[in-house]
Amino acid sequence: MSVPAGSTMADPGTEALGALIQRVDQRRNTSWRIKFLAMWLAIVIGLVAFVALTVKLDADFINGWAPFILAGVPVTLFIAAVSITLAIVLAAIGALGRLSGNPFFNGIASFYVSFFRGTPLLLQILFLFLALPQAGIVLDPLPTAIIALGFNYGAYMTEIFRAGIEAVPHGQVEAAQSLGMNGRTTFQRIVLPQAFRIVTPAIGNDFVAMLKDSSLAYVVGVQELLWRAQAAGRPTFQSMQTMLVAALVYWIMTILFSFIQNRLERRMASGDRATRRR
Amino acid sequence: MTSELRAPTPAHVISPEEVPGKLVAPGAEPVVRATAIEKFFADNHVLRGCSMTVYPGETITILGRSGSGKSTFLRCLNFLEEPSAGRVDIDGVAVEASPLEKRDRAAAERVRQIRLRAGMVFQEFNLFPHLSVLGNLIAAPLHVKGMSRAEAVELAEANLVRVGLAEKRDEYPNRLSGGQRQRVAIARVLTMEPKVLLFDEPTSALDPSLVGEVLKVMEDLAHEGRTMIVVTHEMAFAREAADRVYFMEAGHWVEVGPPERVVDDPREAQTRAFLARFLSERRPVPTRPDEDATPMIDPSLHPHG
């Protein structure tokens, strides 16, 4: 620790204090992390013990039915992926409507948002499946789930997209227009790329939420993860095992996608070098 | 009927103060003619019949306290603010105020033509954060003028050299200091080759140590014969670079004339009061900024860099 001559920091006692503070801080951090992990471990051990003590864990049963349950994973992923795509398209149109000066477009968009956010998703699924046939419209289970999820999430995302577009500072629009850009070019080249960066994290969050809400497709008989778990468990009263398997799979999927989402966001942030460098 | 509500088209009168600056060729046609601009924000009467005539190569400085309406006047010139009445004519493209009705397609296109002829530099730079420096410069040439990429890049690079930032072409705006950002914004405007440059308090958002590098670029532009209208508080710039100074208070011109008249020897009491308060509140009016005394900031040393 060389101290330049004439510096007021020459006191070696002060140097030692700095090092001591650093050591104590590090020790405190390490001990915090150990306790944190210990807590997780304790909960997991407790849960496993509870299951082991209350129900007879039947390894053969799980091994036998696991492939059947896991076959629901691609179905779940498919529902979530198609629904989120539909939701993004609807939200893009909805957001344009909500931002439109045209009272008719704006009215349609705001009715859409209000209705689909104001009624339960489960009701929307059942409505499509049970009520529409009365009007002569009969949908298969899979399209029913995808349409309901897409429209419901689209309504929420409409507001997210609108907020994202409005979050682009007005000075950006003024700069573009003062350079002679017309409304369309300004929107495409200046506003949209910036709004897209703002809403990307929200789209990721919604996709993770959608993974779990896709389980509602169970009520109309789509053979996704949850449907298979209950179908496997119910006849033999082994639902504890099958439900735990399903829960674990959902959990792993959400952790995985949250991780991917994090990586993507960090990549985007460093890609345009906007705001997050330090 | 709306036509009855519209103010009659005013005749443009050149007041004695508006005689062209001394360097203007005799008989030259004005580049900018703003005629009797009025502006209301709700019932707040911000501009009260302001006219301005600017000849090719002139540098105009607009002075006045905050809230006097000088920025609003500038923003009315390229219709970022819709004037409540009056007419703007830039390089032969004339647009009437249309406060009550949306413009038809032809009139909207004329507004766009005016904006192409009048490049604006903002107080807050307004660079596009998702585009590199080069991307900022070529966006409008590519997507507005339909220029080829090679052509736009060549033009952009020449303008980056002119503002002294050639080596920053691939940086993103948030990696630049405030002074560098404003110089990029100036280069971006120059790349559109406008007839007149509008500066809206271009140094007001800058750290004092970065003001010099921006003023230097602006002075160079003024001296090479660009037509410029500059809203500013930089008295040294007004004195050194302006051909004429317009002093605004409460929405009209109080005093107009060459800087040695308006700044150094004001006749109106309001101008005197403004200058006196300005001198006591701000740092003393510097003489011509010494180029050696305001060195280009080394970006690696800059705290925001």
XYZ file of C-alpha atoms in Angstrom:
583
model
C 0.000 0.000 0.000
C 2.161 2.832 -1.195
C 0.985 6.241 -0.143
C 2.300 9.216 -2.069
C 4.523 11.542 -0.105
C 2.706 14.450 1.441
C -0.636 12.628 1.490
C -2.716 13.029 4.596
C -3.618 9.323 4.381
C -0.152 8.213 5.465
C -1.331 6.841 8.817
C -0.818 3.054 8.707
C -3.459 2.603 11.398
C -6.120 3.956 9.015
C -5.007 1.564 6.277
C -5.397 -1.373 8.647
C -8.875 -0.231 9.627
C -9.932 -0.240 5.966
C -8.684 -3.798 5.513
C -10.391 -4.908 8.719
C -13.737 -3.429 7.635
C -13.439 -5.220 4.316
C -12.742 -8.552 6.023
C -15.671 -8.194 8.413
C -17.978 -7.257 5.534
C -16.919 -10.325 3.568
C -17.410 -12.611 6.547
C -20.862 -11.180 7.145
C -21.824 -11.714 3.490
C -20.634 -15.304 3.525
C -22.485 -16.132 6.694
C -25.673 -14.563 5.303
C -25.462 -16.697 2.182
C -24.875 -19.882 4.174
C -27.939 -19.233 6.334
C -29.993 -18.445 3.252
C -29.102 -21.748 1.569
C -29.597 -23.622 4.825
C -33.157 -22.298 4.967
C -33.910 -23.600 1.483
C -32.394 -26.948 2.318
C -34.424 -27.187 5.524
C -37.679 -26.496 3.679
C -36.911 -29.083 0.989
C -35.957 -31.713 3.576
C -39.115 -30.912 5.522
C -41.297 -31.344 2.453
C -39.638 -34.582 1.423
C -39.994 -35.899 4.960
C -43.662 -34.920 5.053
C -44.344 -36.749 1.797
C -42.314 -39.779 2.863
C -44.112 -40.015 6.214
C -47.687 -39.328 5.081
C -47.828 -41.287 1.840
C -46.003 -44.351 0.793
C -43.803 -43.072 -2.055
C -44.179 -45.611 -4.802
C -41.107 -45.336 -7.039
C -42.428 -47.894 -9.498
C -45.655 -45.968 -9.859
C -43.840 -42.714 -10.605
C -41.429 -44.342 -12.998
C -44.312 -45.974 -14.791
C -46.384 -42.844 -15.171
C -43.648 -40.209 -15.578
C -43.435 -40.580 -19.385
C -47.199 -40.138 -19.643
C -47.121 -36.975 -17.524
C -44.021 -35.534 -19.188
C -45.663 -35.940 -22.588
C -47.740 -32.939 -21.475
C -44.688 -30.664 -21.490
C -44.582 -30.103 -25.268
C -48.346 -29.497 -25.222
C -47.950 -26.908 -22.452
C -45.076 -25.221 -24.264
C -47.047 -25.242 -27.503
C -50.108 -23.621 -25.907
C -47.962 -20.992 -24.203
C -45.931 -20.181 -27.319
C -48.898 -19.909 -29.690
C -50.992 -17.977 -27.166
C -48.258 -15.463 -26.392
C -47.775 -14.911 -30.141
C -51.479 -14.285 -30.563
C -51.400 -12.002 -27.510
C -48.498 -9.960 -28.924
C -50.301 -9.453 -32.236
C -53.539 -8.451 -30.493
C -51.652 -6.188 -28.074
C -49.839 -4.427 -30.931
C -53.148 -3.717 -32.668
C -54.813 -2.867 -29.346
C -52.062 -0.437 -28.369
C -52.340 1.362 -31.715
C -56.082 1.600 -31.092
C -55.613 2.920 -27.569
C -53.192 5.562 -28.877
C -55.342 6.436 -31.870
C -56.990 9.811 -32.091
C -59.849 8.082 -33.886
C -62.679 7.652 -31.355
C -63.997 4.503 -33.054
C -60.686 2.577 -33.055
C -59.928 3.827 -29.569
C -63.384 2.767 -28.412
C -62.988 -0.760 -29.800
C -59.559 -1.141 -28.199
C -60.575 0.177 -24.805
C -63.699 -2.030 -24.759
C -61.510 -5.042 -25.551
C -59.086 -4.240 -22.752
C -61.816 -3.491 -20.237
C -63.834 -6.637 -20.974
C -60.989 -9.148 -21.041
C -59.297 -7.699 -17.985
C -62.586 -7.418 -16.164
C -63.684 -11.068 -16.369
C -61.935 -14.221 -15.107
C -59.730 -16.118 -17.525
C -61.339 -19.393 -16.469
C -64.749 -17.974 -17.328
C -63.484 -16.885 -20.727
C -62.230 -20.401 -21.477
C -65.483 -22.000 -20.376
C -67.502 -19.392 -22.252
C -65.784 -20.264 -25.518
C -66.189 -23.967 -24.894
C -69.635 -24.209 -23.302
C -71.539 -21.049 -24.227
C -70.551 -20.475 -27.840
C -71.963 -23.818 -29.046
C -75.367 -22.404 -28.112
C -74.732 -19.813 -30.818
C -73.685 -22.547 -33.208
C -69.949 -22.007 -32.822
C -68.162 -25.158 -31.738
C -64.440 -25.032 -31.023
C -62.044 -27.860 -30.278
C -60.381 -27.831 -26.851
C -56.931 -26.747 -28.030
C -58.077 -23.726 -30.090
C -60.415 -22.806 -27.237
C -57.518 -22.589 -24.790
C -55.241 -20.739 -27.199
C -57.860 -18.169 -28.177
C -58.891 -17.485 -24.582
C -55.330 -17.207 -23.313
C -54.278 -15.094 -26.310
C -57.169 -12.652 -25.975
C -56.828 -12.407 -22.194
C -53.088 -11.828 -22.195
C -53.448 -9.591 -25.244
C -55.658 -7.279 -23.202
C -53.081 -6.951 -20.443
C -50.260 -6.558 -22.937
C -52.184 -3.870 -24.827
C -51.768 -1.633 -21.816
C -48.109 -2.613 -21.461
C -47.430 -1.795 -25.123
C -49.310 1.469 -24.877
C -47.300 2.472 -21.826
C -44.097 1.422 -23.594
C -44.836 3.594 -26.594
C -45.837 6.510 -24.382
C -42.610 6.099 -22.393
C -40.535 7.129 -25.416
C -39.790 10.806 -24.722
C -41.675 13.311 -26.841
C -38.380 14.955 -27.756
C -37.611 11.884 -29.860
C -40.707 12.483 -31.962
C -39.897 16.184 -32.257
C -36.348 15.441 -33.357
C -37.570 12.980 -35.972
C -40.212 15.360 -37.294
C -37.840 18.297 -37.377
C -35.631 16.142 -39.613
C -38.565 15.850 -42.004
C -39.770 12.373 -41.066
C -43.491 11.834 -41.525
C -45.633 10.162 -38.879
C -45.181 6.643 -40.195
C -41.391 6.839 -40.539
C -41.125 8.437 -37.100
C -43.118 5.601 -35.580
C -41.315 2.797 -37.415
C -37.761 4.037 -37.167
C -37.683 5.998 -33.933
C -40.556 5.228 -31.565
C -41.114 1.500 -32.121
C -37.506 0.316 -31.676
C -37.267 2.211 -28.398
C -40.679 1.062 -27.186
C -39.762 -2.524 -28.041
C -36.760 -2.385 -25.724
C -38.941 -1.000 -22.963
C -41.568 -3.771 -23.184
C -39.296 -6.784 -23.792
C -38.946 -7.636 -20.079
C -42.716 -7.480 -19.688
C -43.225 -9.863 -22.614
C -40.808 -12.279 -20.948
C -42.672 -12.059 -17.644
C -45.962 -12.677 -19.390
C -44.574 -15.718 -21.151
C -43.510 -17.236 -17.834
C -46.934 -16.458 -16.365
C -48.540 -17.940 -19.485
C -46.641 -21.225 -18.965
C -48.495 -21.634 -15.696
C -51.864 -20.268 -16.805
C -51.849 -22.698 -19.741
C -52.784 -25.289 -17.094
C -56.309 -23.824 -17.199
C -56.689 -25.588 -20.545
C -57.183 -28.652 -18.366
C -60.835 -27.733 -17.781
C -61.722 -28.227 -21.432
C -59.766 -31.453 -21.644
C -56.563 -30.421 -23.390
C -54.046 -33.117 -22.496
C -51.366 -30.816 -21.177
C -49.169 -31.249 -18.130
C -51.768 -30.733 -15.403
C -54.461 -32.753 -17.174
C -52.076 -35.701 -17.456
C -50.959 -35.403 -13.858
C -54.490 -35.591 -12.530
C -55.503 -38.258 -15.030
C -52.626 -40.414 -13.880
C -53.160 -39.848 -10.172
C -56.899 -39.791 -9.694
C -57.912 -43.399 -10.560
C -55.376 -44.874 -8.182
C -55.514 -42.207 -5.462
C -51.855 -41.425 -6.164
C -52.370 -37.709 -6.842
C -49.703 -36.675 -4.332
C -47.012 -38.160 -6.526
C -48.360 -37.042 -9.884
C -49.153 -33.519 -8.721
C -45.701 -33.132 -7.230
C -44.156 -34.260 -10.494
C -46.259 -31.729 -12.406
C -45.426 -28.958 -9.929
C -41.745 -29.731 -10.163
C -41.859 -29.639 -13.961
C -43.703 -26.283 -14.016
C -41.243 -24.906 -11.503
C -38.200 -26.034 -13.484
C -39.680 -24.578 -16.680
C -40.274 -21.177 -15.120
C -36.799 -21.083 -13.589
C -35.329 -22.033 -16.950
C -37.240 -19.394 -18.880
C -36.588 -16.709 -16.285
C -32.921 -17.495 -16.672
C -33.060 -17.304 -20.466
C -35.046 -14.086 -20.222
C -32.418 -12.572 -17.938
C -29.664 -13.444 -20.356
C -31.596 -12.024 -23.301
C -32.270 -8.787 -21.485
C -28.671 -8.364 -20.531
C -27.619 -9.046 -24.104
C -30.063 -6.456 -25.433
C -28.962 -3.879 -22.893
C -25.317 -4.268 -23.825
C -26.228 -4.499 -27.521
C -27.498 -0.960 -27.703
C -25.316 0.155 -24.829
C -28.280 1.934 -23.371
C -28.263 2.904 -19.713
C -27.034 -0.309 -18.150
C -23.305 -0.179 -18.662
C -22.448 0.730 -15.127
C -67.652 29.240 -39.573
C -64.010 28.771 -38.921
C -63.018 31.067 -41.750
C -64.526 34.004 -39.872
C -62.534 33.113 -36.793
C -59.256 33.072 -38.605
C -57.176 36.181 -38.360
C -56.845 38.015 -41.662
C -53.628 37.267 -43.474
C -51.320 40.036 -42.327
C -49.150 42.013 -44.668
C -45.460 41.606 -44.003
C -43.863 44.867 -43.005
C -40.140 45.154 -42.623
C -39.508 47.384 -39.662
C -36.519 49.739 -39.765
C -34.571 47.418 -37.497
C -35.028 44.553 -39.895
C -32.772 45.891 -42.581
C -30.454 43.111 -43.624
C -27.133 42.705 -41.863
C -24.169 44.391 -43.418
C -22.835 41.257 -45.144
C -26.058 40.506 -47.008
C -25.865 41.013 -50.746
C -28.128 43.853 -51.866
C -31.420 42.671 -53.274
C -31.087 39.185 -51.742
C -34.342 37.360 -51.085
C -34.978 36.483 -47.447
C -34.631 32.812 -46.416
C -37.052 33.117 -43.533
C -40.087 35.309 -43.328
C -42.211 34.877 -40.238
C -45.237 37.129 -40.342
C -47.254 38.238 -37.315
C -46.948 34.998 -35.377
C -49.447 34.702 -32.540
C -49.534 31.906 -30.036
C -51.984 31.064 -27.289
C -51.534 28.247 -24.797
C -55.141 27.946 -23.684
C -55.880 31.590 -22.769
C -52.244 32.452 -22.163
C -51.157 34.843 -24.903
C -47.524 33.842 -25.386
C -46.632 35.435 -28.741
C -48.141 38.730 -29.786
C -47.605 39.327 -33.461
C -43.935 38.546 -33.909
C -42.422 38.935 -37.350
C -38.907 38.185 -38.475
C -37.048 38.401 -41.737
C -33.755 36.597 -42.142
C -31.482 36.931 -45.159
C -29.047 34.320 -46.476
C -25.905 34.052 -44.387
C -27.270 35.974 -41.428
C -26.981 34.826 -37.853
C -29.842 35.956 -35.665
C -29.751 35.704 -31.891
C -32.920 35.830 -29.847
C -32.466 37.012 -26.282
C -34.966 37.288 -23.484
C -35.697 35.956 -20.045
C -37.101 32.465 -19.475
C -40.777 32.325 -20.310
C -40.707 35.358 -22.561
C -41.754 33.224 -25.543
C -38.501 33.056 -27.484
C -38.358 29.253 -27.665
C -42.027 29.132 -28.592
C -41.359 31.538 -31.442
C -38.524 29.329 -32.713
C -40.712 26.229 -32.461
C -43.446 27.971 -34.418
C -41.015 28.474 -37.291
C -40.906 24.724 -38.021
C -44.390 24.001 -36.675
C -43.326 21.851 -33.760
C -45.671 24.341 -32.148
C -48.749 25.259 -34.139
C -48.989 29.054 -34.333
C -52.401 30.460 -33.448
C -52.131 32.946 -36.292
C -49.591 34.155 -38.795
C -47.549 32.729 -41.625
C -44.125 31.190 -42.036
C -42.271 31.280 -45.319
C -38.952 29.477 -45.536
C -37.043 29.344 -48.805
C -40.188 29.789 -50.854
C -42.397 27.329 -48.938
C -45.193 29.182 -47.183
C -47.536 27.775 -44.547
C -50.383 29.590 -42.828
C -51.246 28.944 -39.194
C -54.046 26.428 -38.873
C -54.923 26.285 -35.206
C -58.467 24.990 -35.609
C -58.382 22.461 -38.420
C -56.137 19.602 -39.324
C -54.129 20.439 -42.428
C -55.010 18.762 -45.682
C -52.446 16.519 -47.295
C -50.891 19.253 -49.421
C -50.497 21.668 -46.512
C -49.083 18.926 -44.275
C -46.542 18.183 -46.975
C -45.590 21.880 -47.063
C -44.996 21.755 -43.294
C -42.671 18.808 -43.880
C -40.914 20.766 -46.627
C -40.403 23.633 -44.194
C -38.909 21.229 -41.663
C -36.549 19.890 -44.314
C -35.370 23.450 -44.915
C -35.090 24.384 -41.244
C -32.935 22.038 -39.171
C -33.399 22.274 -35.425
C -30.915 21.711 -32.612
C -32.576 21.094 -29.261
C -31.607 22.001 -25.732
C -31.820 18.337 -24.703
C -29.999 17.087 -27.845
C -32.707 14.467 -28.561
C -30.287 12.041 -30.138
C -31.804 8.660 -30.950
C -30.444 6.391 -28.189
C -30.996 3.150 -30.103
C -28.830 4.268 -33.010
C -25.084 4.794 -33.176
C -23.702 8.241 -33.921
C -23.540 7.343 -37.596
C -27.040 5.839 -37.405
C -28.329 9.112 -35.976
C -26.815 11.040 -38.851
C -27.941 8.835 -41.727
C -31.462 7.933 -40.518
C -33.189 10.913 -42.098
C -31.087 11.032 -45.296
C -31.901 7.347 -45.863
C -35.550 7.283 -44.901
C -36.619 10.814 -45.778
C -34.485 11.797 -48.732
C -34.083 8.260 -50.060
C -30.346 8.732 -50.367
C -28.162 5.714 -51.040
C -26.381 4.354 -47.984
C -22.906 5.044 -49.366
C -23.850 8.622 -50.172
C -25.422 9.215 -46.760
C -22.436 7.734 -44.911
C -20.021 9.889 -46.881
C -22.001 13.020 -46.110
C -22.370 12.043 -42.447
C -18.669 11.398 -42.036
C -17.798 14.750 -43.543
C -20.097 16.435 -41.027
C -18.643 14.463 -38.127
C -15.217 15.716 -39.143
C -16.564 19.229 -39.192
C -17.773 18.987 -35.560
C -14.578 17.202 -34.558
C -16.089 13.812 -33.739
C -15.029 11.609 -36.649
C -13.647 8.965 -34.278
C -17.018 8.622 -32.495
C -18.990 7.407 -35.500
C -19.666 3.953 -34.034
C -20.298 5.033 -30.434
C -23.773 5.183 -28.945
C -25.074 8.523 -27.635
C -25.032 7.538 -23.968
C -21.282 6.994 -24.212
C -20.734 10.639 -25.143
C -20.397 13.733 -23.003
C -23.096 16.397 -23.228
C -20.930 18.627 -25.413
C -20.208 15.731 -27.748
C -23.894 14.848 -27.922
C -24.814 18.368 -28.906
C -22.096 18.420 -31.561
C -23.479 15.139 -32.940
C -26.938 16.728 -32.957
C -25.529 19.636 -34.971
C -23.865 17.223 -37.400
C -27.147 15.328 -37.715
C -28.926 18.509 -38.727
C -26.155 19.531 -41.136
C -26.402 16.155 -42.875
C -29.906 17.118 -44.023
C -28.429 20.238 -45.653
C -31.069 22.699 -44.437
C -31.325 26.304 -45.568
C -31.509 27.641 -42.036
C -30.381 26.258 -38.685
C -32.580 26.770 -35.633
C -30.866 26.471 -32.242
C -33.113 26.217 -29.179
C -30.890 27.065 -26.190
C -28.259 24.600 -27.386
C -25.915 25.069 -24.426
C -28.415 25.443 -21.582
C -28.385 21.739 -20.634
C -24.611 21.551 -20.638
C -22.111 21.493 -17.851
C -20.376 24.913 -18.009
C -17.063 23.306 -18.908
C -18.635 21.805 -22.054
C -20.325 24.934 -23.381
C -17.210 26.186 -25.170
C -16.821 23.269 -27.567
C -20.431 23.648 -28.757
C -20.229 27.427 -29.119
C -17.031 27.011 -31.092
C -18.803 24.807 -33.644
C -21.691 27.268 -33.837
C -19.375 30.211 -34.331
C -17.574 28.390 -37.115
C -20.890 27.764 -38.812
C -21.868 31.407 -38.434
C -18.563 32.581 -39.851
C -18.747 30.297 -42.856
C -22.010 31.963 -43.835
C -24.694 29.602 -42.587
C -28.086 31.124 -41.955
C -28.849 30.630 -38.272
C -31.459 31.620 -35.714
C -30.199 31.051 -32.190
C -32.165 31.279 -28.964
C -29.543 31.537 -26.264
C -28.372 33.054 -23.022
C -24.765 33.128 -24.215
C -24.153 36.837 -24.436
C -20.660 36.342 -25.828
C -22.079 34.398 -28.749
C -24.690 37.070 -29.402
C -22.033 39.717 -29.392
C -19.458 37.917 -31.491
C -21.394 35.850 -33.979
C -24.778 37.517 -34.428
C -25.540 39.916 -37.234
C -28.716 40.983 -35.505
C -30.136 40.498 -32.033
C -33.846 40.266 -31.262
C -34.779 40.949 -27.668
C -38.123 39.484 -26.597
C -40.244 40.268 -23.605
C -43.799 39.129 -22.878
C -44.297 37.845 -26.402
C -43.075 40.696 -28.527
C -39.850 42.165 -29.775
C -38.775 44.990 -27.554
C -35.610 45.804 -29.408
C -34.038 44.597 -32.625
C -30.699 45.518 -34.105
C -27.044 44.694 -34.424
C -25.437 43.381 -31.209
C -23.296 46.447 -30.664
C -26.550 48.359 -30.445
C -28.866 45.975 -28.563
C -26.351 44.314 -26.255
C -23.817 47.065 -25.712
C -26.017 50.136 -25.982
C -29.665 49.157 -25.400
C -32.224 51.929 -25.823
C -35.247 50.296 -24.215
C -35.603 50.197 -20.458
C -36.704 46.534 -20.573
C -33.586 45.514 -22.456
C -31.429 47.378 -20.006
C -33.174 45.768 -17.053
C -32.712 42.316 -18.576
C -29.049 42.851 -19.305
C -28.415 44.328 -15.874
C -30.118 41.446 -14.105
C -28.401 38.997 -16.425
C -25.028 40.442 -15.573
C -25.632 40.383 -11.849
C -27.162 36.895 -11.771
C -24.865 35.097 -14.100
C -21.173 34.988 -14.577
C -19.786 38.172 -16.102
C -20.172 38.453 -19.831
C -17.020 36.889 -21.180
C -15.206 38.400 -24.055
C -14.760 36.275 -27.131
C -14.170 32.773 -25.789
C -10.505 32.111 -26.126
C -10.066 28.937 -28.085
C -7.040 27.927 -26.070
C -8.903 28.537 -22.849
C -11.716 26.135 -23.759
C -9.867 23.001 -24.767
C -11.694 20.079 -26.294
C -12.509 17.761 -23.426
C -10.660 14.495 -23.588
C -13.579 12.039 -23.466
C -11.599 9.539 -21.423
C -11.235 12.127 -18.689
C -14.845 13.175 -18.697
C -16.805 11.984 -15.658
C -19.886 11.094 -17.733
C -17.832 9.406 -20.410
